[in-house]
């Protein structure tokens, strides 16, 4: 705490010392100052000296803005290399037409997921079913819906994700594996499409575990053509236990090939 005499020695004729008070950033001096010029001449205002709260807040906001910009750039890298088909790029909940009770339920769950999305109340979804039922369609629609609410989301197939991580080992690449993993860890929603389609190896098992384990307590969506039982064999029990944790809802889908049915109707 500063001595009053030290503080008083710094005052000017139009400035009166009031007191020293504690602030989050330390001791702050309060002064009453009389305005000498202008339309408000003679009025008195209270000013603070030594308070760094505003500067600290500005620095914090600048750091967060830089981090968000970096995450957006990394998401663009994933978008660029995800090679999403033109059909899937156009996917939304409006143009998804369920054909069975299970696919209708899946669509309603997707709609609800977007409506109640909350980074503080994580929910995971695991869409399972055969080829062409619209699992990726719904998952991509959710990601787009989340981003429309100003959240960050990354959608990428697991095989292409692993390929992207391997490519980061090459010299001269713009982003390191650590950069990419960090983006996956920090995004508000991560959609891992086509889980189980990757080529099995010790390296792929470990990378999947690293990614899925880091997403515990965060919003993550998975799609797979495998049944839960087959997925255990494909991923291993350790990885599967991270996917099917207490926050994960299993969504089974059935019916005819969704993509082929649209051609038949056309």
PDB file of C-alpha atoms in Angstrom:
ATOM      1  CA  UNK A   1       0.000   0.000   0.000  1.00  0.00           C
ATOM      2  CA  UNK A   2       1.400   3.417  -0.969  1.00  0.00           C
ATOM      3  CA  UNK A   3       1.891   6.127   1.673  1.00  0.00           C
ATOM      4  CA  UNK A   4      -0.643   8.982   1.411  1.00  0.00           C
ATOM      5  CA  UNK A   5       2.198  11.510   1.308  1.00  0.00           C
ATOM      6  CA  UNK A   6       3.632   9.797  -1.768  1.00  0.00           C
ATOM      7  CA  UNK A   7       0.309   9.986  -3.545  1.00  0.00           C
ATOM      8  CA  UNK A   8      -0.417  13.590  -2.598  1.00  0.00           C
ATOM      9  CA  UNK A   9       2.913  14.715  -4.018  1.00  0.00           C
ATOM     10  CA  UNK A  10       1.699  13.698  -7.494  1.00  0.00           C
ATOM     11  CA  UNK A  11      -1.478  15.777  -7.503  1.00  0.00           C
ATOM     12  CA  UNK A  12      -1.968  18.955  -9.546  1.00  0.00           C
ATOM     13  CA  UNK A  13      -3.945  22.090  -8.547  1.00  0.00           C
ATOM     14  CA  UNK A  14      -7.095  20.878 -10.325  1.00  0.00           C
ATOM     15  CA  UNK A  15      -6.769  17.327  -8.975  1.00  0.00           C
ATOM     16  CA  UNK A  16      -7.753  16.150  -5.490  1.00  0.00           C
ATOM     17  CA  UNK A  17      -6.701  12.791  -4.097  1.00  0.00           C
ATOM     18  CA  UNK A  18      -9.622  10.738  -2.765  1.00  0.00           C
ATOM     19  CA  UNK A  19      -8.278   7.362  -1.696  1.00  0.00           C
ATOM     20  CA  UNK A  20      -6.363   4.215  -2.627  1.00  0.00           C
ATOM     21  CA  UNK A  21      -8.482   1.136  -3.235  1.00  0.00           C
ATOM     22  CA  UNK A  22      -7.705  -2.451  -4.150  1.00  0.00           C
ATOM     23  CA  UNK A  23      -8.422  -3.720  -7.642  1.00  0.00           C
ATOM     24  CA  UNK A  24      -7.916  -7.083  -9.354  1.00  0.00           C
ATOM     25  CA  UNK A  25      -4.742  -5.672 -10.894  1.00  0.00           C
ATOM     26  CA  UNK A  26      -3.401  -4.155  -7.640  1.00  0.00           C
ATOM     27  CA  UNK A  27      -3.681  -0.839  -5.774  1.00  0.00           C
ATOM     28  CA  UNK A  28      -5.469   1.956  -7.663  1.00  0.00           C
ATOM     29  CA  UNK A  29      -5.441   5.674  -6.826  1.00  0.00           C
ATOM     30  CA  UNK A  30      -8.717   7.595  -7.111  1.00  0.00           C
ATOM     31  CA  UNK A  31      -8.653  11.317  -7.859  1.00  0.00           C
ATOM     32  CA  UNK A  32     -11.294  13.978  -8.314  1.00  0.00           C
ATOM     33  CA  UNK A  33     -10.326  16.315 -11.126  1.00  0.00           C
ATOM     34  CA  UNK A  34     -11.909  19.607 -12.172  1.00  0.00           C
ATOM     35  CA  UNK A  35     -12.286  20.216 -15.907  1.00  0.00           C
ATOM     36  CA  UNK A  36     -10.584  23.522 -16.714  1.00  0.00           C
ATOM     37  CA  UNK A  37     -11.609  24.100 -20.339  1.00  0.00           C
ATOM     38  CA  UNK A  38     -14.451  23.438 -22.751  1.00  0.00           C
ATOM     39  CA  UNK A  39     -18.231  23.234 -22.372  1.00  0.00           C
ATOM     40  CA  UNK A  40     -17.887  21.128 -19.218  1.00  0.00           C
ATOM     41  CA  UNK A  41     -15.560  23.606 -17.509  1.00  0.00           C
ATOM     42  CA  UNK A  42     -15.925  23.462 -13.743  1.00  0.00           C
ATOM     43  CA  UNK A  43     -17.409  19.962 -13.678  1.00  0.00           C
ATOM     44  CA  UNK A  44     -15.647  17.333 -11.601  1.00  0.00           C
ATOM     45  CA  UNK A  45     -14.882  13.789 -12.652  1.00  0.00           C
ATOM     46  CA  UNK A  46     -13.338  10.827 -10.834  1.00  0.00           C
ATOM     47  CA  UNK A  47     -10.365   9.197 -12.498  1.00  0.00           C
ATOM     48  CA  UNK A  48      -8.238   6.164 -11.699  1.00  0.00           C
ATOM     49  CA  UNK A  49      -4.474   5.956 -11.859  1.00  0.00           C
ATOM     50  CA  UNK A  50      -2.614   2.667 -11.916  1.00  0.00           C
ATOM     51  CA  UNK A  51      -5.542   0.474 -12.991  1.00  0.00           C
ATOM     52  CA  UNK A  52      -4.510  -2.037 -15.669  1.00  0.00           C
ATOM     53  CA  UNK A  53      -7.819  -3.947 -15.836  1.00  0.00           C
ATOM     54  CA  UNK A  54      -8.785  -2.464 -19.197  1.00  0.00           C
ATOM     55  CA  UNK A  55      -5.383  -3.237 -20.708  1.00  0.00           C
ATOM     56  CA  UNK A  56      -5.480  -6.766 -19.301  1.00  0.00           C
ATOM     57  CA  UNK A  57      -8.952  -7.313 -20.770  1.00  0.00           C
ATOM     58  CA  UNK A  58      -7.872  -5.929 -24.148  1.00  0.00           C
ATOM     59  CA  UNK A  59      -4.839  -8.234 -24.156  1.00  0.00           C
ATOM     60  CA  UNK A  60      -7.057 -11.198 -23.277  1.00  0.00           C
ATOM     61  CA  UNK A  61      -9.509 -10.370 -26.069  1.00  0.00           C
ATOM     62  CA  UNK A  62      -6.646  -9.953 -28.550  1.00  0.00           C
ATOM     63  CA  UNK A  63      -5.208 -13.346 -27.565  1.00  0.00           C
ATOM     64  CA  UNK A  64      -8.622 -15.009 -27.946  1.00  0.00           C
ATOM     65  CA  UNK A  65      -9.140 -13.329 -31.323  1.00  0.00           C
ATOM     66  CA  UNK A  66      -5.770 -14.592 -32.569  1.00  0.00           C
ATOM     67  CA  UNK A  67      -6.588 -18.112 -31.339  1.00  0.00           C
ATOM     68  CA  UNK A  68      -9.995 -18.051 -33.079  1.00  0.00           C
ATOM     69  CA  UNK A  69      -8.391 -16.823 -36.305  1.00  0.00           C
ATOM     70  CA  UNK A  70      -5.835 -19.625 -36.131  1.00  0.00           C
ATOM     71  CA  UNK A  71      -8.568 -22.198 -35.525  1.00  0.00           C
ATOM     72  CA  UNK A  72     -10.522 -20.843 -38.508  1.00  0.00           C
ATOM     73  CA  UNK A  73      -7.449 -21.146 -40.731  1.00  0.00           C
ATOM     74  CA  UNK A  74      -6.879 -24.695 -39.553  1.00  0.00           C
ATOM     75  CA  UNK A  75     -10.535 -25.545 -40.147  1.00  0.00           C
ATOM     76  CA  UNK A  76     -10.147 -24.230 -43.686  1.00  0.00           C
ATOM     77  CA  UNK A  77      -7.213 -26.631 -44.114  1.00  0.00           C
ATOM     78  CA  UNK A  78      -9.456 -29.518 -43.066  1.00  0.00           C
ATOM     79  CA  UNK A  79     -12.233 -28.262 -45.348  1.00  0.00           C
ATOM     80  CA  UNK A  80      -9.800 -27.994 -48.249  1.00  0.00           C
ATOM     81  CA  UNK A  81      -8.476 -31.507 -47.808  1.00  0.00           C
ATOM     82  CA  UNK A  82     -11.695 -33.231 -46.779  1.00  0.00           C
ATOM     83  CA  UNK A  83     -12.733 -33.556 -50.438  1.00  0.00           C
ATOM     84  CA  UNK A  84     -16.409 -33.410 -49.547  1.00  0.00           C
ATOM     85  CA  UNK A  85     -18.509 -34.352 -52.550  1.00  0.00           C
ATOM     86  CA  UNK A  86     -20.684 -31.728 -54.227  1.00  0.00           C
ATOM     87  CA  UNK A  87     -23.739 -33.683 -53.139  1.00  0.00           C
ATOM     88  CA  UNK A  88     -22.687 -33.591 -49.492  1.00  0.00           C
ATOM     89  CA  UNK A  89     -21.801 -29.906 -49.717  1.00  0.00           C
ATOM     90  CA  UNK A  90     -25.465 -29.264 -50.522  1.00  0.00           C
ATOM     91  CA  UNK A  91     -26.703 -31.416 -47.644  1.00  0.00           C
ATOM     92  CA  UNK A  92     -29.079 -29.828 -45.157  1.00  0.00           C
ATOM     93  CA  UNK A  93     -31.928 -30.985 -42.960  1.00  0.00           C
ATOM     94  CA  UNK A  94     -34.533 -29.599 -45.349  1.00  0.00           C
ATOM     95  CA  UNK A  95     -33.444 -31.811 -48.251  1.00  0.00           C
ATOM     96  CA  UNK A  96     -33.028 -34.955 -46.143  1.00  0.00           C
ATOM     97  CA  UNK A  97     -36.090 -37.141 -46.748  1.00  0.00           C
ATOM     98  CA  UNK A  98     -36.382 -39.998 -44.232  1.00  0.00           C
ATOM     99  CA  UNK A  99     -37.921 -43.228 -45.516  1.00  0.00           C
ATOM    100  CA  UNK A 100     -38.275 -45.217 -42.287  1.00  0.00           C
ATOM    101  CA  UNK A 101     -39.145 -44.645 -38.645  1.00  0.00           C
ATOM    102  CA  UNK A 102     -35.485 -44.914 -37.660  1.00  0.00           C
ATOM    103  CA  UNK A 103     -34.273 -42.399 -40.238  1.00  0.00           C
ATOM    104  CA  UNK A 104     -37.119 -40.054 -39.273  1.00  0.00           C
ATOM    105  CA  UNK A 105     -36.018 -40.344 -35.646  1.00  0.00           C
ATOM    106  CA  UNK A 106     -32.413 -39.684 -36.686  1.00  0.00           C
ATOM    107  CA  UNK A 107     -33.456 -36.473 -38.440  1.00  0.00           C
ATOM    108  CA  UNK A 108     -35.403 -35.274 -35.396  1.00  0.00           C
ATOM    109  CA  UNK A 109     -32.400 -35.955 -33.168  1.00  0.00           C
ATOM    110  CA  UNK A 110     -30.200 -33.954 -35.564  1.00  0.00           C
ATOM    111  CA  UNK A 111     -32.626 -31.024 -35.445  1.00  0.00           C
ATOM    112  CA  UNK A 112     -32.745 -31.165 -31.661  1.00  0.00           C
ATOM    113  CA  UNK A 113     -28.956 -31.389 -31.430  1.00  0.00           C
ATOM    114  CA  UNK A 114     -28.571 -28.076 -33.267  1.00  0.00           C
ATOM    115  CA  UNK A 115     -31.314 -26.400 -31.228  1.00  0.00           C
ATOM    116  CA  UNK A 116     -29.843 -27.262 -27.820  1.00  0.00           C
ATOM    117  CA  UNK A 117     -26.138 -27.256 -28.714  1.00  0.00           C
ATOM    118  CA  UNK A 118     -24.091 -26.098 -25.749  1.00  0.00           C
ATOM    119  CA  UNK A 119     -20.323 -26.298 -25.276  1.00  0.00           C
ATOM    120  CA  UNK A 120     -20.891 -26.558 -21.513  1.00  0.00           C
ATOM    121  CA  UNK A 121     -23.267 -29.526 -21.872  1.00  0.00           C
ATOM    122  CA  UNK A 122     -21.526 -31.873 -24.332  1.00  0.00           C
ATOM    123  CA  UNK A 123     -23.445 -34.538 -26.236  1.00  0.00           C
ATOM    124  CA  UNK A 124     -22.039 -37.093 -28.639  1.00  0.00           C
ATOM    125  CA  UNK A 125     -23.890 -38.884 -31.418  1.00  0.00           C
ATOM    126  CA  UNK A 126     -22.935 -42.149 -33.124  1.00  0.00           C
ATOM    127  CA  UNK A 127     -24.853 -42.718 -36.374  1.00  0.00           C
ATOM    128  CA  UNK A 128     -24.723 -46.388 -37.406  1.00  0.00           C
ATOM    129  CA  UNK A 129     -26.186 -48.235 -40.366  1.00  0.00           C
ATOM    130  CA  UNK A 130     -25.431 -49.594 -43.798  1.00  0.00           C
ATOM    131  CA  UNK A 131     -24.196 -47.617 -46.793  1.00  0.00           C
ATOM    132  CA  UNK A 132     -26.251 -44.803 -48.272  1.00  0.00           C
ATOM    133  CA  UNK A 133     -28.721 -44.136 -45.443  1.00  0.00           C
ATOM    134  CA  UNK A 134     -27.817 -40.466 -45.045  1.00  0.00           C
ATOM    135  CA  UNK A 135     -25.595 -40.688 -41.967  1.00  0.00           C
ATOM    136  CA  UNK A 136     -23.028 -38.294 -43.436  1.00  0.00           C
ATOM    137  CA  UNK A 137     -25.848 -36.095 -44.764  1.00  0.00           C
ATOM    138  CA  UNK A 138     -27.252 -35.607 -41.262  1.00  0.00           C
ATOM    139  CA  UNK A 139     -23.835 -35.178 -39.638  1.00  0.00           C
ATOM    140  CA  UNK A 140     -22.772 -32.556 -42.200  1.00  0.00           C
ATOM    141  CA  UNK A 141     -26.114 -30.776 -41.750  1.00  0.00           C
ATOM    142  CA  UNK A 142     -25.520 -30.618 -38.003  1.00  0.00           C
ATOM    143  CA  UNK A 143     -22.026 -29.174 -38.503  1.00  0.00           C
ATOM    144  CA  UNK A 144     -23.387 -26.486 -40.830  1.00  0.00           C
ATOM    145  CA  UNK A 145     -26.221 -25.739 -38.410  1.00  0.00           C
ATOM    146  CA  UNK A 146     -23.770 -25.330 -35.545  1.00  0.00           C
ATOM    147  CA  UNK A 147     -21.577 -22.977 -37.580  1.00  0.00           C
ATOM    148  CA  UNK A 148     -24.623 -20.874 -38.459  1.00  0.00           C
ATOM    149  CA  UNK A 149     -24.896 -20.249 -34.712  1.00  0.00           C
ATOM    150  CA  UNK A 150     -21.321 -18.868 -34.687  1.00  0.00           C
ATOM    151  CA  UNK A 151     -19.686 -21.972 -33.263  1.00  0.00           C
ATOM    152  CA  UNK A 152     -16.636 -23.658 -34.767  1.00  0.00           C
ATOM    153  CA  UNK A 153     -17.067 -27.092 -36.364  1.00  0.00           C
ATOM    154  CA  UNK A 154     -14.818 -29.465 -38.309  1.00  0.00           C
ATOM    155  CA  UNK A 155     -16.240 -32.211 -40.533  1.00  0.00           C
ATOM    156  CA  UNK A 156     -13.807 -34.750 -41.976  1.00  0.00           C
ATOM    157  CA  UNK A 157     -13.728 -38.448 -42.803  1.00  0.00           C
ATOM    158  CA  UNK A 158     -11.439 -40.511 -40.593  1.00  0.00           C
ATOM    159  CA  UNK A 159      -9.388 -42.017 -43.477  1.00  0.00           C
ATOM    160  CA  UNK A 160      -8.742 -38.544 -44.937  1.00  0.00           C
ATOM    161  CA  UNK A 161      -7.958 -37.154 -41.496  1.00  0.00           C
ATOM    162  CA  UNK A 162      -5.274 -39.775 -40.943  1.00  0.00           C
ATOM    163  CA  UNK A 163      -3.869 -39.083 -44.412  1.00  0.00           C
ATOM    164  CA  UNK A 164      -3.756 -35.374 -43.581  1.00  0.00           C
ATOM    165  CA  UNK A 165      -1.876 -36.079 -40.354  1.00  0.00           C
ATOM    166  CA  UNK A 166       0.669 -38.209 -42.200  1.00  0.00           C
ATOM    167  CA  UNK A 167       1.144 -35.473 -44.795  1.00  0.00           C
ATOM    168  CA  UNK A 168       2.013 -33.044 -42.002  1.00  0.00           C
ATOM    169  CA  UNK A 169       5.230 -34.996 -41.399  1.00  0.00           C
ATOM    170  CA  UNK A 170       6.639 -33.798 -44.726  1.00  0.00           C
ATOM    171  CA  UNK A 171       9.023 -30.877 -44.669  1.00  0.00           C
ATOM    172  CA  UNK A 172       7.654 -27.628 -45.962  1.00  0.00           C
ATOM    173  CA  UNK A 173       4.052 -28.307 -44.955  1.00  0.00           C
ATOM    174  CA  UNK A 174       2.189 -25.272 -43.650  1.00  0.00           C
ATOM    175  CA  UNK A 175       0.932 -26.966 -40.488  1.00  0.00           C
ATOM    176  CA  UNK A 176       2.489 -29.509 -38.176  1.00  0.00           C
ATOM    177  CA  UNK A 177       0.717 -32.534 -36.747  1.00  0.00           C
ATOM    178  CA  UNK A 178       0.579 -30.673 -33.432  1.00  0.00           C
ATOM    179  CA  UNK A 179      -1.248 -27.756 -35.100  1.00  0.00           C
ATOM    180  CA  UNK A 180      -3.831 -30.080 -36.638  1.00  0.00           C
ATOM    181  CA  UNK A 181      -4.370 -32.074 -33.450  1.00  0.00           C
ATOM    182  CA  UNK A 182      -4.782 -28.819 -31.528  1.00  0.00           C
ATOM    183  CA  UNK A 183      -7.489 -27.663 -33.945  1.00  0.00           C
ATOM    184  CA  UNK A 184      -9.323 -30.982 -33.523  1.00  0.00           C
ATOM    185  CA  UNK A 185      -9.040 -30.676 -29.748  1.00  0.00           C
ATOM    186  CA  UNK A 186     -10.333 -27.111 -29.566  1.00  0.00           C
ATOM    187  CA  UNK A 187     -13.142 -26.973 -32.122  1.00  0.00           C
ATOM    188  CA  UNK A 188     -16.613 -26.671 -30.580  1.00  0.00           C
ATOM    189  CA  UNK A 189     -17.881 -29.612 -32.626  1.00  0.00           C
ATOM    190  CA  UNK A 190     -15.873 -32.350 -34.332  1.00  0.00           C
ATOM    191  CA  UNK A 191     -17.547 -34.679 -36.827  1.00  0.00           C
ATOM    192  CA  UNK A 192     -15.564 -37.842 -37.593  1.00  0.00           C
ATOM    193  CA  UNK A 193     -17.189 -39.370 -40.651  1.00  0.00           C
ATOM    194  CA  UNK A 194     -16.813 -42.987 -41.784  1.00  0.00           C
ATOM    195  CA  UNK A 195     -15.286 -44.267 -38.557  1.00  0.00           C
ATOM    196  CA  UNK A 196     -13.834 -47.754 -39.029  1.00  0.00           C
ATOM    197  CA  UNK A 197     -13.128 -47.294 -42.747  1.00  0.00           C
ATOM    198  CA  UNK A 198      -9.495 -46.420 -42.052  1.00  0.00           C
ATOM    199  CA  UNK A 199      -6.732 -48.948 -42.638  1.00  0.00           C
ATOM    200  CA  UNK A 200      -5.944 -50.606 -39.321  1.00  0.00           C
ATOM    201  CA  UNK A 201      -2.437 -50.206 -37.934  1.00  0.00           C
ATOM    202  CA  UNK A 202      -0.780 -49.501 -34.601  1.00  0.00           C
ATOM    203  CA  UNK A 203      -0.238 -45.903 -35.723  1.00  0.00           C
ATOM    204  CA  UNK A 204      -3.883 -45.347 -36.728  1.00  0.00           C
ATOM    205  CA  UNK A 205      -5.083 -46.908 -33.448  1.00  0.00           C
ATOM    206  CA  UNK A 206      -2.862 -44.575 -31.427  1.00  0.00           C
ATOM    207  CA  UNK A 207      -3.814 -41.454 -33.397  1.00  0.00           C
ATOM    208  CA  UNK A 208      -7.506 -42.243 -33.115  1.00  0.00           C
ATOM    209  CA  UNK A 209      -7.138 -42.791 -29.386  1.00  0.00           C
ATOM    210  CA  UNK A 210      -5.259 -39.500 -29.014  1.00  0.00           C
ATOM    211  CA  UNK A 211      -7.979 -37.595 -30.888  1.00  0.00           C
ATOM    212  CA  UNK A 212     -11.010 -39.308 -29.362  1.00  0.00           C
ATOM    213  CA  UNK A 213      -9.553 -39.248 -25.853  1.00  0.00           C
ATOM    214  CA  UNK A 214      -8.859 -35.506 -26.115  1.00  0.00           C
ATOM    215  CA  UNK A 215     -12.517 -34.965 -27.084  1.00  0.00           C
ATOM    216  CA  UNK A 216     -13.854 -36.405 -23.839  1.00  0.00           C
ATOM    217  CA  UNK A 217     -16.240 -33.853 -22.362  1.00  0.00           C
ATOM    218  CA  UNK A 218     -16.648 -32.115 -25.733  1.00  0.00           C
ATOM    219  CA  UNK A 219     -19.257 -32.310 -28.504  1.00  0.00           C
ATOM    220  CA  UNK A 220     -18.327 -35.000 -31.035  1.00  0.00           C
ATOM    221  CA  UNK A 221     -20.304 -36.803 -33.742  1.00  0.00           C
ATOM    222  CA  UNK A 222     -19.351 -40.082 -35.386  1.00  0.00           C
ATOM    223  CA  UNK A 223     -20.751 -41.928 -38.397  1.00  0.00           C
ATOM    224  CA  UNK A 224     -19.971 -45.531 -39.262  1.00  0.00           C
ATOM    225  CA  UNK A 225     -21.156 -48.302 -41.557  1.00  0.00           C
ATOM    226  CA  UNK A 226     -20.327 -50.861 -38.872  1.00  0.00           C
ATOM    227  CA  UNK A 227     -22.527 -52.219 -36.110  1.00  0.00           C
ATOM    228  CA  UNK A 228     -21.367 -51.405 -32.569  1.00  0.00           C
ATOM    229  CA  UNK A 229     -20.212 -55.010 -32.182  1.00  0.00           C
ATOM    230  CA  UNK A 230     -18.144 -54.892 -35.383  1.00  0.00           C
ATOM    231  CA  UNK A 231     -16.813 -51.461 -34.467  1.00  0.00           C
ATOM    232  CA  UNK A 232     -15.331 -52.879 -31.251  1.00  0.00           C
ATOM    233  CA  UNK A 233     -13.372 -55.366 -33.350  1.00  0.00           C
ATOM    234  CA  UNK A 234     -12.382 -52.690 -35.849  1.00  0.00           C
ATOM    235  CA  UNK A 235     -11.287 -49.999 -33.367  1.00  0.00           C
ATOM    236  CA  UNK A 236     -10.294 -52.051 -30.360  1.00  0.00           C
ATOM    237  CA  UNK A 237     -12.015 -51.911 -26.987  1.00  0.00           C
ATOM    238  CA  UNK A 238      -9.962 -48.957 -25.741  1.00  0.00           C
ATOM    239  CA  UNK A 239     -10.914 -46.690 -28.650  1.00  0.00           C
ATOM    240  CA  UNK A 240     -14.527 -47.899 -28.701  1.00  0.00           C
ATOM    241  CA  UNK A 241     -14.934 -47.159 -24.980  1.00  0.00           C
ATOM    242  CA  UNK A 242     -13.940 -43.548 -25.673  1.00  0.00           C
ATOM    243  CA  UNK A 243     -16.425 -43.283 -28.550  1.00  0.00           C
ATOM    244  CA  UNK A 244     -19.314 -44.892 -26.675  1.00  0.00           C
ATOM    245  CA  UNK A 245     -18.920 -43.048 -23.385  1.00  0.00           C
ATOM    246  CA  UNK A 246     -21.692 -41.813 -21.089  1.00  0.00           C
ATOM    247  CA  UNK A 247     -22.267 -38.708 -23.252  1.00  0.00           C
ATOM    248  CA  UNK A 248     -22.820 -40.677 -26.482  1.00  0.00           C
ATOM    249  CA  UNK A 249     -26.225 -41.493 -27.950  1.00  0.00           C
ATOM    250  CA  UNK A 250     -26.371 -44.412 -30.381  1.00  0.00           C
ATOM    251  CA  UNK A 251     -28.559 -43.695 -33.419  1.00  0.00           C
ATOM    252  CA  UNK A 252     -29.369 -46.721 -35.558  1.00  0.00           C
ATOM    253  CA  UNK A 253     -30.538 -46.141 -39.126  1.00  0.00           C
ATOM    254  CA  UNK A 254     -32.079 -48.564 -41.593  1.00  0.00           C
ATOM    255  CA  UNK A 255     -33.718 -48.676 -45.015  1.00  0.00           C
ATOM    256  CA  UNK A 256     -32.722 -48.718 -48.672  1.00  0.00           C
ATOM    257  CA  UNK A 257     -29.702 -46.909 -50.059  1.00  0.00           C
ATOM    258  CA  UNK A 258     -30.632 -43.221 -49.714  1.00  0.00           C
ATOM    259  CA  UNK A 259     -28.565 -42.054 -52.673  1.00  0.00           C
ATOM    260  CA  UNK A 260     -29.849 -44.748 -55.034  1.00  0.00           C
ATOM    261  CA  UNK A 261     -33.471 -44.097 -54.065  1.00  0.00           C
ATOM    262  CA  UNK A 262     -33.137 -40.466 -55.185  1.00  0.00           C
ATOM    263  CA  UNK A 263     -32.004 -41.614 -58.622  1.00  0.00           C
ATOM    264  CA  UNK A 264     -34.944 -44.029 -58.870  1.00  0.00           C
ATOM    265  CA  UNK A 265     -37.397 -41.296 -57.924  1.00  0.00           C
ATOM    266  CA  UNK A 266     -35.856 -38.972 -60.499  1.00  0.00           C
TER     267      UNK A 266
END
